[in-house]
Amino acid sequence: LALSLGWPAGASQLVKTLPSETPEKFTPSVEGFDYTKREVMVPMRDGVKLKTFILIPKRVTKDAKAPIIMTRTPYNAGGRVTRFNSPRLLAAVPQMNDTTVDAGYIVVYQDVRGKFGSEGDYVMTRPLRGPVNPTRVDHATDTFDTIDWLVKNVPESNGRVGAMGGSYEGYTTLMATVNPHPALKVVVPFAPMIDGWMGDDWFHNGAFRQGAALEFIYGQQSTRSGAFKFWWGEYDIYDTFLRAGSAGALAKARGLDQLGFWRAISEHPSYDAWWQEQAVDKLLAQLPIKVPMMIVGGLFDQEDIYGSPALYKALAPKDPTGQLVHLVMGPWNHGQGRREGRALGALEFNGDTAGWFRSKVMQPFLDHYLKDAPKPSTPRVLVYETGADEWRQYDHWPRSCAVACVEKSRSMYLLSGGRLGFEAPAGGYDEYVSDPAKPVPYRPRPNLPMSAPDSGWGEWLVDDQRHAGTRTDVLVYQTEPLTEPMRVAGQPIARLFASTSGTDSDWVVKIIDVWPDEVPSKPSMGGYQQMLSADIFRGRYRASPSNPQPLTANEALHYEIPLPQVNHTFQPGHRIMVQIQSSWFPLYDRNPQTFVPNIMFAKPENYVKATQRIWRAPGKSSQIDLPVLRTR
Ligand code: PG9
C-alpha cells in the first residue's frame, strides 16, 4: 500500500497511530475569571454522592466571607452554571441569580439524585419520606446533608445558606424547609410545583395536561442525562393527539410504559391518597414554619399557576404577624419572575417588573437573613395589578371573596342574549354540541409542542380568544363597555348549572378582558380578547376529587370551578367576557363524554358527541363570583 501511494519504502512501519492531540487532562485557563468554580461530589447519608458546583466570586475569601445561595435541580447543574461560557459569574449563572451575584454571594447548583452527574435513583419530584416514600432519603434530607457539607467544607462561606429556584427547583427549594439545617436562613421558591393534580403540571381539576406532561416525563425519565426527547411526527400536535385517540395510546406508542412516573400517574387519575400525601401545601401546613419564605408566583403561569397562591393560603394562617411568609405575584408566565418581565404576548408592563422585583424586593430580603442587612419593609403580599400596571401591597390576600375577606365578591350572571351582568337571570339555557372529533383548540392552530422553538407556550394564557368565540361549540357572554374602572383582587369562582346528554363532561370557563374596538395608542389591541383567568374542570369529580362518578345525563348539575387568582383593573371602555366550552385541546386530553373508568385509556368508541346546556334560570343561575373591590 505504501509503495502504491508513492510513500517511502517501510513508511507503513514508522508509526501505528498518530499521537492524540487531545491531552490526557486539559486544564482550562481561567485567567481573567471573576470567580472560581469547584466541582465536587457531596456525600449523602445513604452513601449516594451528588454532583455539586460551587462558584465563588474572587472577591470572596476566607477573610471576606459570603453567604451561599443554592439551587437543587433535575435540569443539569453543569448546564445551569454555564448559561454563557463566560469568565463573568453574572453571565455564567441563570438570570435568577443576578442580584445575588451583584451582592457577592457564593452560588451553588446541585444535580438531584439520579440526574446528570449525581449518583442514585431518580424519582419525579421525590415525595417526602412517608407513605409514598418509604426510604431513608428525600429532598429534605439531601438538602440537609448538602448544607451540612457546604458549611464545613467551603471556608469562604459565612455559615449562612439561602435556597432559591423555580418550578421543579421551587419544589426542591421548599423541601429544604422540612426539618431544616440550622444554617438554612431563608428560601425563595419561584412558581413551585405544589399539587400536580389540583392545578399544577400534571392535571387541572382532574383533566390531564397531556400536551406538556408527556414531554416532561419522557425528557426527564428516559435517561439520566435527558438525551432522548419526545418526538411528535407532526408539526401540529393537535393532529398527533387526535390521531392517537387517548393520552394512554400515544404514551404506549412512544414507549412511556417503561417510565415509572408515567405508570404511576396513569394508575392514579383521581385525587387518591397517592396525590394527597404528596401535596406540598397540605404537608407544609402540618409543620412549623422555621425558615422565612418569599413565595413568588406568576399571574399567567402556564405550568404551575396553582402552587404559589395555594401555598400562601396554607401557610399564612400559621404566620399571623406576616413576618415569615410573603407572597409576590407578578404579571409573569412560568419563568419570567426569574428572567425579564417587560411584556408577555401582546401585553406590555411597567418596565422590567421581574428585574425590579429581584433587586428591590427579593435581594434586601435575602441580605437581611444572610448578611445581617437591616430588615427591609417587605410587604406581606405584593401583587402586580394588570390593567392598571402598578404594584399593590396587601396585608390580607385575597382582598375580596365570598366570606372572610376585607371585601365581598360580587356575582355576575350569565344572561339571555349573551349578556353578562349583575341582575339575576329570568330563565332558560344556552346550548352547544361538544364533538370530541372536533375539540376546541386551546390556541389558534397549528398547536406546537411546548418545547418547539418559538412555540409561544409561555404566552398562551394571555392569548386573544377571538379564535374560540366564533365557534358554535363555545358560549360567549359579555357586558356592555364599562363606564367606570372595575377592580378585582382575589380568586374568581365559576358557579355553573350545567347539563350534558353524556355521562361525563369537561367544563372550561374563561374570563376575558375585551379591549375597546379601537385602541389608537396601540392599534393591534383593537377588540383584543385578552384571557385573564381560565381553567378546566372534569365533571366526574363534581362531588369528590377522589371518587369519580358518572353524571346523570340531561340533569342540570351544580359545579363550583375555582379559577386562577387575579389582580386586575378592567378599564372604562373595556368589556368583561366569559366563554364556556367543553374541550381545551390538545393541552388537555379529551373527555370522551361517556363515563369510563380511566380516561387515559378511553377507546375510540367511547368518544361521543354531547349536547351541553348552561342554565340561566332562577334557582339554576350560572354565575361568576368576581372578587370585586368597591374601594380603591
Ligand atoms: N414545570 C416544570 C416541572 C415541575 C415539576 C415536575 C416536572 C416539570 C418545571 O418547569 O420544572
XYZ file of C-alpha atoms and ligand atoms in Angstrom:
643
model
C 0.000 0.000 0.000
C 2.837 2.394 0.941
C 4.540 1.728 -2.418
C 1.379 2.119 -4.436
C 0.749 5.526 -2.760
C 4.297 6.589 -3.543
C 5.347 6.681 0.150
C 8.970 5.741 1.034
C 9.528 2.019 1.433
C 8.905 0.944 5.021
C 6.791 4.032 5.769
C 3.945 1.875 6.957
C 6.174 0.647 9.803
C 7.044 4.125 11.088
C 4.013 4.638 13.346
C 0.899 2.602 14.034
C -1.222 5.574 15.096
C -0.742 9.286 15.218
C -0.463 10.520 18.797
C -3.683 12.078 20.078
C -3.676 15.825 20.005
C -6.063 15.837 22.918
C -4.182 15.736 26.236
C -4.963 13.151 28.907
C -6.218 16.006 31.034
C -6.794 19.556 29.873
C -6.591 22.342 32.397
C -8.623 25.278 31.163
C -7.106 28.673 31.644
C -9.272 30.746 33.939
C -7.267 33.887 33.609
C -9.487 36.910 33.867
C -12.341 34.983 35.516
C -14.044 36.886 38.318
C -14.904 33.612 40.062
C -13.534 30.160 40.741
C -15.577 27.030 40.123
C -15.293 23.872 42.230
C -16.901 20.630 41.145
C -17.453 18.206 43.999
C -19.380 15.043 44.799
C -21.156 15.662 48.095
C -21.922 12.516 50.116
C -25.468 11.924 51.394
C -26.395 9.889 54.493
C -27.064 6.759 52.397
C -23.667 6.938 50.663
C -25.007 8.360 47.385
C -22.905 11.281 46.110
C -24.442 14.338 44.462
C -22.702 16.422 41.823
C -22.342 19.950 43.089
C -20.903 23.103 41.527
C -19.655 25.817 43.855
C -18.963 29.177 42.248
C -17.035 31.575 44.418
C -16.568 35.221 43.448
C -12.846 36.087 43.585
C -13.592 38.971 45.934
C -14.823 36.414 48.487
C -12.050 34.866 50.564
C -11.531 33.097 53.867
C -11.206 36.552 55.386
C -14.024 38.204 53.447
C -16.697 35.552 53.672
C -20.058 35.451 51.920
C -23.366 33.599 52.177
C -24.262 30.699 49.908
C -27.314 30.709 47.665
C -28.127 27.207 46.445
C -30.408 25.605 43.886
C -31.030 21.879 43.504
C -32.080 20.882 40.007
C -33.085 17.969 37.779
C -32.081 20.098 34.754
C -28.305 19.662 34.677
C -26.435 21.720 37.231
C -23.391 21.830 34.924
C -25.510 23.463 32.227
C -27.124 25.787 34.735
C -23.733 27.258 35.675
C -22.659 27.799 32.067
C -25.621 29.828 30.765
C -22.967 31.714 28.891
C -19.498 30.208 28.816
C -18.209 33.353 30.392
C -15.437 34.495 32.708
C -18.050 36.620 34.460
C -20.157 34.954 37.130
C -23.135 37.134 36.276
C -23.229 35.695 32.767
C -22.352 32.127 33.754
C -25.278 31.529 36.137
C -29.037 31.820 35.461
C -30.530 35.292 35.320
C -32.439 34.450 38.522
C -29.101 34.797 40.332
C -28.308 38.291 39.031
C -28.812 40.209 42.254
C -27.184 37.542 44.408
C -24.107 37.737 42.171
C -24.082 41.537 42.458
C -24.287 41.093 46.233
C -21.201 38.836 46.174
C -22.864 35.555 47.188
C -21.358 32.129 46.597
C -23.584 30.326 44.094
C -24.178 26.574 44.393
C -26.032 24.358 41.914
C -26.509 20.647 42.532
C -27.929 17.791 40.449
C -30.685 15.997 42.359
C -30.129 12.289 42.892
C -30.385 10.217 39.771
C -29.891 13.108 37.327
C -26.885 14.131 35.254
C -23.688 13.972 37.363
C -25.328 12.725 40.570
C -25.480 9.142 41.724
C -28.631 7.422 42.955
C -32.117 6.743 41.651
C -34.353 9.292 40.031
C -37.928 9.746 41.187
C -40.070 12.579 39.800
C -40.445 15.290 42.486
C -39.424 12.612 45.002
C -42.044 12.806 47.763
C -41.110 13.366 51.378
C -40.360 10.277 53.447
C -43.651 8.743 54.490
C -46.385 6.657 52.939
C -45.366 7.434 49.324
C -41.635 7.293 50.007
C -40.699 4.545 52.460
C -36.915 5.115 52.010
C -34.484 6.993 54.303
C -33.959 9.854 51.883
C -35.860 12.670 50.222
C -35.100 16.202 49.070
C -35.273 17.410 52.674
C -32.525 15.047 53.835
C -30.452 15.604 50.694
C -30.600 19.360 51.225
C -29.759 18.991 54.906
C -26.742 16.807 54.103
C -25.586 19.169 51.361
C -25.815 22.262 53.549
C -24.009 20.443 56.326
C -21.181 19.591 53.943
C -21.053 23.097 52.420
C -20.744 24.990 55.687
C -17.980 22.628 56.793
C -16.066 22.468 53.508
C -16.355 25.883 51.914
C -14.109 28.059 54.058
C -15.239 31.194 52.202
C -18.833 30.680 53.406
C -20.142 32.840 56.243
C -22.060 29.825 57.522
C -25.442 31.004 56.212
C -27.297 29.470 53.325
C -30.339 30.520 51.320
C -32.171 28.365 48.787
C -33.953 29.518 45.668
C -35.235 28.064 42.428
C -38.254 27.859 40.172
C -40.835 25.206 39.397
C -39.180 21.822 39.989
C -36.350 23.765 41.576
C -39.036 25.616 43.534
C -40.206 22.254 44.812
C -36.703 21.286 45.937
C -36.353 24.757 47.499
C -39.442 24.180 49.632
C -38.316 20.704 50.626
C -35.261 22.363 52.186
C -37.555 23.874 54.840
C -38.670 20.488 56.193
C -36.590 19.762 59.323
C -34.172 22.372 58.006
C -30.457 22.540 58.635
C -29.779 25.348 61.142
C -27.610 27.140 58.559
C -30.594 27.494 56.192
C -31.807 31.026 56.866
C -34.193 31.925 54.039
C -35.849 30.471 50.919
C -37.337 31.939 47.739
C -39.416 29.352 45.851
C -40.415 30.699 42.428
C -43.538 29.163 40.848
C -43.123 25.995 42.897
C -44.871 22.810 41.880
C -47.216 22.171 44.837
C -50.018 19.868 43.793
C -49.738 18.083 40.464
C -53.369 17.010 40.413
C -55.242 20.075 41.589
C -53.727 22.644 39.301
C -50.010 22.382 38.589
C -48.106 20.479 35.906
C -49.953 17.191 35.519
C -53.692 17.786 35.914
C -56.083 20.675 36.492
C -59.149 19.637 38.457
C -58.717 16.134 37.109
C -58.204 16.997 33.413
C -54.875 15.615 32.200
C -52.373 18.070 30.741
C -51.219 15.618 28.147
C -49.571 18.155 25.837
C -46.906 19.097 28.370
C -46.818 16.060 30.649
C -45.707 13.505 28.081
C -42.803 15.723 27.026
C -41.689 16.376 30.607
C -41.869 12.762 31.686
C -40.129 11.424 28.603
C -37.348 14.033 28.771
C -36.728 13.563 32.490
C -37.077 9.827 32.881
C -35.996 8.097 29.679
C -32.315 8.732 30.506
C -30.283 10.222 33.342
C -28.942 12.931 31.033
C -32.137 13.833 29.168
C -30.575 12.577 25.934
C -33.889 11.484 24.424
C -36.620 13.974 23.663
C -40.235 13.140 22.957
C -40.877 13.039 19.229
C -44.107 14.072 17.584
C -44.039 13.351 13.853
C -46.434 16.220 13.105
C -45.774 19.948 13.183
C -49.248 20.498 14.601
C -49.682 18.272 17.652
C -53.456 18.753 17.515
C -53.193 16.109 14.789
C -50.848 13.887 16.784
C -53.161 13.643 19.766
C -56.338 13.352 17.714
C -54.889 10.515 15.641
C -53.566 8.718 18.732
C -57.020 8.678 20.338
C -56.102 8.885 24.008
C -53.119 10.054 26.044
C -52.506 6.456 27.065
C -52.436 5.282 23.439
C -49.856 7.924 22.489
C -47.779 7.190 25.592
C -47.752 3.492 24.752
C -46.784 4.159 21.159
C -43.766 6.170 22.371
C -42.654 3.621 24.969
C -43.635 5.582 28.068
C -44.848 2.470 29.845
C -41.146 1.881 30.608
C -41.115 5.059 32.713
C -42.042 4.869 36.370
C -43.756 8.238 36.699
C -45.945 7.669 33.652
C -47.011 4.326 35.066
C -47.733 5.972 38.415
C -49.870 8.841 37.144
C -51.732 6.683 34.669
C -52.625 4.415 37.598
C -53.718 7.402 39.716
C -56.003 9.534 37.540
C -58.095 10.549 40.586
C -57.077 12.538 43.643
C -56.417 9.489 45.785
C -54.100 9.075 48.776
C -51.067 8.933 46.469
C -51.675 12.531 45.394
C -52.976 13.805 48.710
C -49.952 12.511 50.590
C -47.549 14.441 48.382
C -49.465 17.737 48.149
C -46.876 20.196 49.416
C -49.331 22.794 50.747
C -51.068 20.164 52.860
C -47.764 18.762 54.129
C -46.144 22.081 54.998
C -49.314 23.263 56.725
C -48.750 20.480 59.277
C -45.186 21.554 60.107
C -43.853 24.551 61.989
C -42.559 27.337 59.737
C -38.890 27.508 60.611
C -37.460 29.343 57.612
C -38.579 32.776 56.336
C -40.002 32.377 52.875
C -40.821 34.591 49.903
C -43.201 32.696 47.620
C -43.051 34.073 44.090
C -45.793 33.344 41.569
C -46.859 34.453 38.110
C -50.406 35.588 37.360
C -50.089 33.943 33.924
C -48.066 30.854 34.815
C -48.698 28.279 32.093
C -47.300 25.392 34.191
C -47.698 25.883 37.934
C -50.324 28.593 38.357
C -51.936 26.808 41.296
C -48.928 26.339 43.543
C -47.879 29.760 44.839
C -51.285 31.062 45.977
C -52.229 27.632 47.357
C -49.060 27.518 49.422
C -49.612 31.035 50.742
C -53.191 30.157 51.627
C -51.992 27.118 53.578
C -49.159 28.883 55.411
C -50.407 32.427 56.049
C -52.689 31.403 58.962
C -49.621 29.947 60.693
C -47.878 33.308 60.493
C -50.367 35.780 61.977
C -47.943 38.708 62.078
C -46.840 38.246 58.483
C -43.135 38.129 59.338
C -42.238 34.717 57.955
C -44.286 34.058 54.844
C -44.530 36.555 51.992
C -46.256 36.264 48.631
C -45.231 38.108 45.487
C -47.208 37.694 42.280
C -46.026 39.381 39.121
C -47.566 39.648 35.645
C -45.430 36.733 34.617
C -45.505 33.410 32.920
C -43.840 30.384 34.467
C -40.236 31.526 34.102
C -40.492 35.281 33.908
C -40.029 36.074 37.587
C -36.609 34.509 37.170
C -35.826 36.396 33.970
C -37.184 39.579 32.446
C -40.730 40.876 32.888
C -41.312 43.723 30.452
C -44.008 42.106 28.339
C -45.977 38.934 27.821
C -47.507 38.165 24.447
C -49.347 41.314 23.373
C -49.225 42.819 26.872
C -46.648 45.360 27.981
C -45.830 46.148 31.586
C -44.343 48.999 33.516
C -40.627 48.359 32.821
C -38.793 45.169 33.760
C -41.101 44.091 36.567
C -39.060 40.942 37.260
C -35.674 42.658 37.449
C -37.233 45.343 39.663
C -38.684 42.701 41.970
C -35.392 40.839 42.339
C -33.322 43.916 43.069
C -35.746 45.963 45.171
C -37.765 43.292 46.996
C -36.035 39.919 46.936
C -32.406 40.933 47.427
C -32.955 43.144 50.512
C -34.979 40.251 51.984
C -32.116 37.809 51.325
C -29.458 40.228 52.536
C -31.274 40.674 55.825
C -31.265 36.967 56.631
C -27.946 36.090 55.041
C -25.798 39.162 55.683
C -27.373 40.945 58.645
C -28.502 43.852 56.474
C -31.239 45.995 58.085
C -34.713 44.463 57.986
C -36.466 45.762 54.878
C -40.153 46.672 54.993
C -41.086 43.637 52.904
C -44.828 43.683 52.204
C -46.696 40.625 53.338
C -48.276 40.356 49.901
C -47.165 42.207 46.797
C -49.175 41.710 43.620
C -48.899 43.444 40.281
C -52.191 44.902 39.138
C -52.609 44.158 35.461
C -54.720 46.621 33.522
C -53.520 49.396 35.832
C -49.839 48.424 35.601
C -48.918 49.090 39.198
C -47.656 47.017 42.099
C -50.012 46.780 45.108
C -49.192 45.831 48.682
C -51.708 43.960 50.817
C -51.844 42.804 54.425
C -54.590 40.328 53.599
C -54.865 38.290 50.448
C -57.127 37.579 48.669
C -58.617 41.021 49.099
C -62.142 40.096 48.083
C -64.020 36.783 48.377
C -67.390 35.328 49.407
C -66.623 35.270 53.149
C -63.789 36.304 55.470
C -62.060 38.783 53.161
C -61.754 42.553 53.542
C -64.342 42.929 50.759
C -67.106 40.693 49.472
C -67.106 39.285 45.970
C -69.977 40.047 43.579
C -71.833 37.630 41.337
C -72.025 38.333 37.629
C -74.755 36.286 35.997
C -74.868 34.670 32.600
C -77.944 36.216 30.942
C -80.033 35.764 27.818
C -78.742 37.143 24.532
C -75.120 36.512 25.504
C -75.231 39.202 28.173
C -73.297 39.246 31.421
C -74.489 41.409 34.282
C -75.243 41.862 37.957
C -79.012 41.288 37.644
C -80.413 37.796 38.274
C -81.410 35.808 35.186
C -85.055 35.415 34.141
C -84.896 31.845 32.809
C -83.654 29.489 30.100
C -80.424 27.957 28.978
C -77.891 28.132 26.185
C -76.827 25.060 24.314
C -73.992 23.732 22.183
C -72.834 20.408 20.849
C -69.435 19.272 22.028
C -67.910 16.914 19.478
C -64.752 15.039 20.599
C -63.880 14.599 16.929
C -63.500 18.397 16.652
C -62.256 19.598 20.043
C -61.750 23.327 20.650
C -58.057 24.187 20.196
C -56.540 25.863 23.235
C -54.703 28.235 20.877
C -55.155 29.016 17.193
C -53.720 26.133 15.189
C -51.098 24.978 14.423
C -50.515 23.865 18.035
C -46.801 23.450 18.556
C -45.161 21.261 21.179
C -44.223 23.086 24.373
C -40.515 22.675 23.623
C -40.603 23.741 19.973
C -38.571 26.849 19.229
C -40.945 29.833 19.117
C -43.842 27.696 20.302
C -45.191 30.673 22.250
C -46.048 28.194 25.018
C -45.204 30.771 27.677
C -47.758 33.230 26.308
C -50.905 31.267 25.784
C -52.642 32.347 28.986
C -52.938 35.897 27.622
C -53.871 34.873 24.070
C -56.577 36.659 22.100
C -59.700 34.482 22.428
C -61.426 35.629 19.227
C -60.391 32.379 17.608
C -62.597 30.453 20.039
C -65.515 32.844 20.477
C -66.703 32.409 16.892
C -67.052 28.610 17.163
C -70.505 27.115 17.571
C -69.289 24.970 20.485
C -68.182 27.944 22.601
C -70.692 30.080 24.524
C -69.930 33.770 24.884
C -71.373 36.229 27.422
C -70.260 39.827 27.779
C -71.036 43.131 29.447
C -71.539 46.443 27.733
C -68.392 48.585 27.610
C -67.678 49.652 31.200
C -68.225 53.277 32.097
C -66.032 53.081 35.198
C -62.951 51.039 36.073
C -63.707 47.723 37.746
C -61.004 46.366 40.013
C -60.770 42.710 41.028
C -58.333 41.220 43.553
C -58.610 37.562 44.506
C -59.931 34.306 43.144
C -62.882 34.273 40.734
C -65.169 31.272 41.120
C -67.431 29.998 38.363
C -70.676 28.539 39.704
C -72.364 26.825 36.814
C -75.566 24.918 36.441
C -74.745 22.690 33.517
C -76.201 19.585 31.944
C -74.861 17.193 29.371
C -76.503 14.483 27.311
C -73.462 12.340 28.131
C -72.332 10.754 31.382
C -69.081 12.696 31.779
C -68.022 16.135 30.614
C -65.372 18.821 30.873
C -66.241 22.457 31.543
C -63.804 25.203 30.617
C -64.522 28.720 31.889
C -62.545 31.741 30.697
C -62.773 35.297 31.998
C -61.664 37.713 29.322
C -60.878 41.436 29.241
C -62.153 42.710 25.897
C -60.311 45.783 24.749
C -62.227 48.637 23.017
C -62.942 48.249 19.292
C -60.193 50.714 18.547
C -57.090 51.440 20.583
C -55.464 54.423 18.915
C -52.311 54.198 21.040
C -51.770 50.558 20.041
C -53.993 49.696 17.071
C -53.231 45.943 17.186
C -55.069 45.753 20.523
C -58.392 46.882 18.985
C -61.043 44.348 20.071
C -58.383 42.089 21.643
C -59.986 39.428 23.831
C -57.328 39.034 26.480
C -57.676 35.906 28.552
C -57.338 36.873 32.210
C -58.247 33.830 34.275
C -59.362 30.456 32.981
C -59.456 26.830 33.971
C -60.913 23.423 33.225
C -62.981 21.115 35.428
C -63.573 17.430 34.802
C -67.228 16.717 35.540
C -66.733 13.267 37.081
C -65.046 14.958 40.062
C -68.050 17.212 40.795
C -68.894 15.530 44.092
C -65.418 14.356 45.059
C -61.960 14.613 43.506
C -61.035 11.189 44.847
C -64.218 9.377 43.869
C -65.229 9.981 40.249
C -68.889 9.401 39.443
C -70.872 9.317 36.197
C -73.005 12.394 35.628
C -76.753 11.981 35.327
C -77.476 12.717 31.691
C -79.555 15.827 30.943
C -79.744 16.934 34.556
C -78.669 20.472 35.440
C -75.921 19.887 37.984
C -74.099 22.468 40.034
C -70.347 22.936 39.533
C -68.043 25.132 41.533
C -64.941 25.861 39.495
C -62.131 27.833 41.140
C -60.248 29.986 38.645
C -56.710 31.363 38.901
C -56.253 34.442 41.050
C -56.407 37.910 39.517
C -55.371 41.417 40.470
C -56.683 43.489 37.617
C -58.492 46.620 36.572
C -60.969 46.379 33.717
C -60.649 49.859 32.325
C -63.548 52.040 31.112
C -64.408 51.173 27.514
C -63.390 47.532 28.079
C -65.936 44.727 28.407
C -65.875 41.680 30.629
C -66.454 38.480 28.709
C -66.985 34.879 29.782
C -66.503 31.966 27.395
C -67.577 28.415 28.173
C -66.602 25.295 26.225
C -66.062 21.572 26.824
C -62.567 20.938 25.458
C -59.180 22.693 25.502
C -57.208 20.539 23.146
C -54.558 19.234 22.795
C -53.121 20.664 26.011
C -55.826 18.782 27.927
C -56.916 15.312 26.911
C -60.429 14.955 25.530
C -63.223 13.853 27.771
C -64.950 11.001 25.912
C -68.263 12.281 27.324
C -69.162 8.716 28.247
C -68.102 7.676 31.722
C -65.168 5.229 31.550
C -63.011 4.033 34.463
C -59.825 5.779 33.260
C -59.963 8.460 30.552
C -56.284 7.982 29.764
C -57.185 4.653 28.207
C -60.567 5.510 26.660
C -61.320 3.570 23.479
C -62.300 5.277 20.197
C -65.904 4.080 20.582
C -66.186 5.809 23.972
C -65.882 9.287 22.413
C -69.361 10.613 21.666
C -70.938 13.961 20.836
C -72.871 15.555 23.682
C -75.422 18.329 23.897
C -74.368 20.739 26.612
C -76.610 23.234 28.321
C -75.636 26.100 30.577
C -78.603 27.193 32.625
C -79.550 30.774 33.457
C -82.802 30.323 35.320
C -83.957 31.214 38.843
C -82.643 28.522 41.158
C -80.266 27.424 38.398
C -78.423 30.640 37.757
C -74.944 30.231 36.366
C -72.660 32.946 37.615
C -69.098 34.046 38.074
C -68.242 35.303 41.531
C -65.765 38.074 40.878
C -63.516 39.365 43.689
C -64.611 42.955 43.034
C -63.137 45.811 45.086
C -65.524 48.634 45.812
C -62.834 50.842 47.317
C -59.531 51.969 45.824
N -42.982 22.812 35.333
C -41.787 22.010 35.271
C -41.883 20.773 36.135
C -42.109 20.849 37.516
C -42.197 19.670 38.220
C -42.119 18.453 37.580
C -41.908 18.407 36.227
C -41.795 19.527 35.494
C -40.568 22.868 35.502
O -40.562 23.951 34.943
O -39.618 22.483 36.157
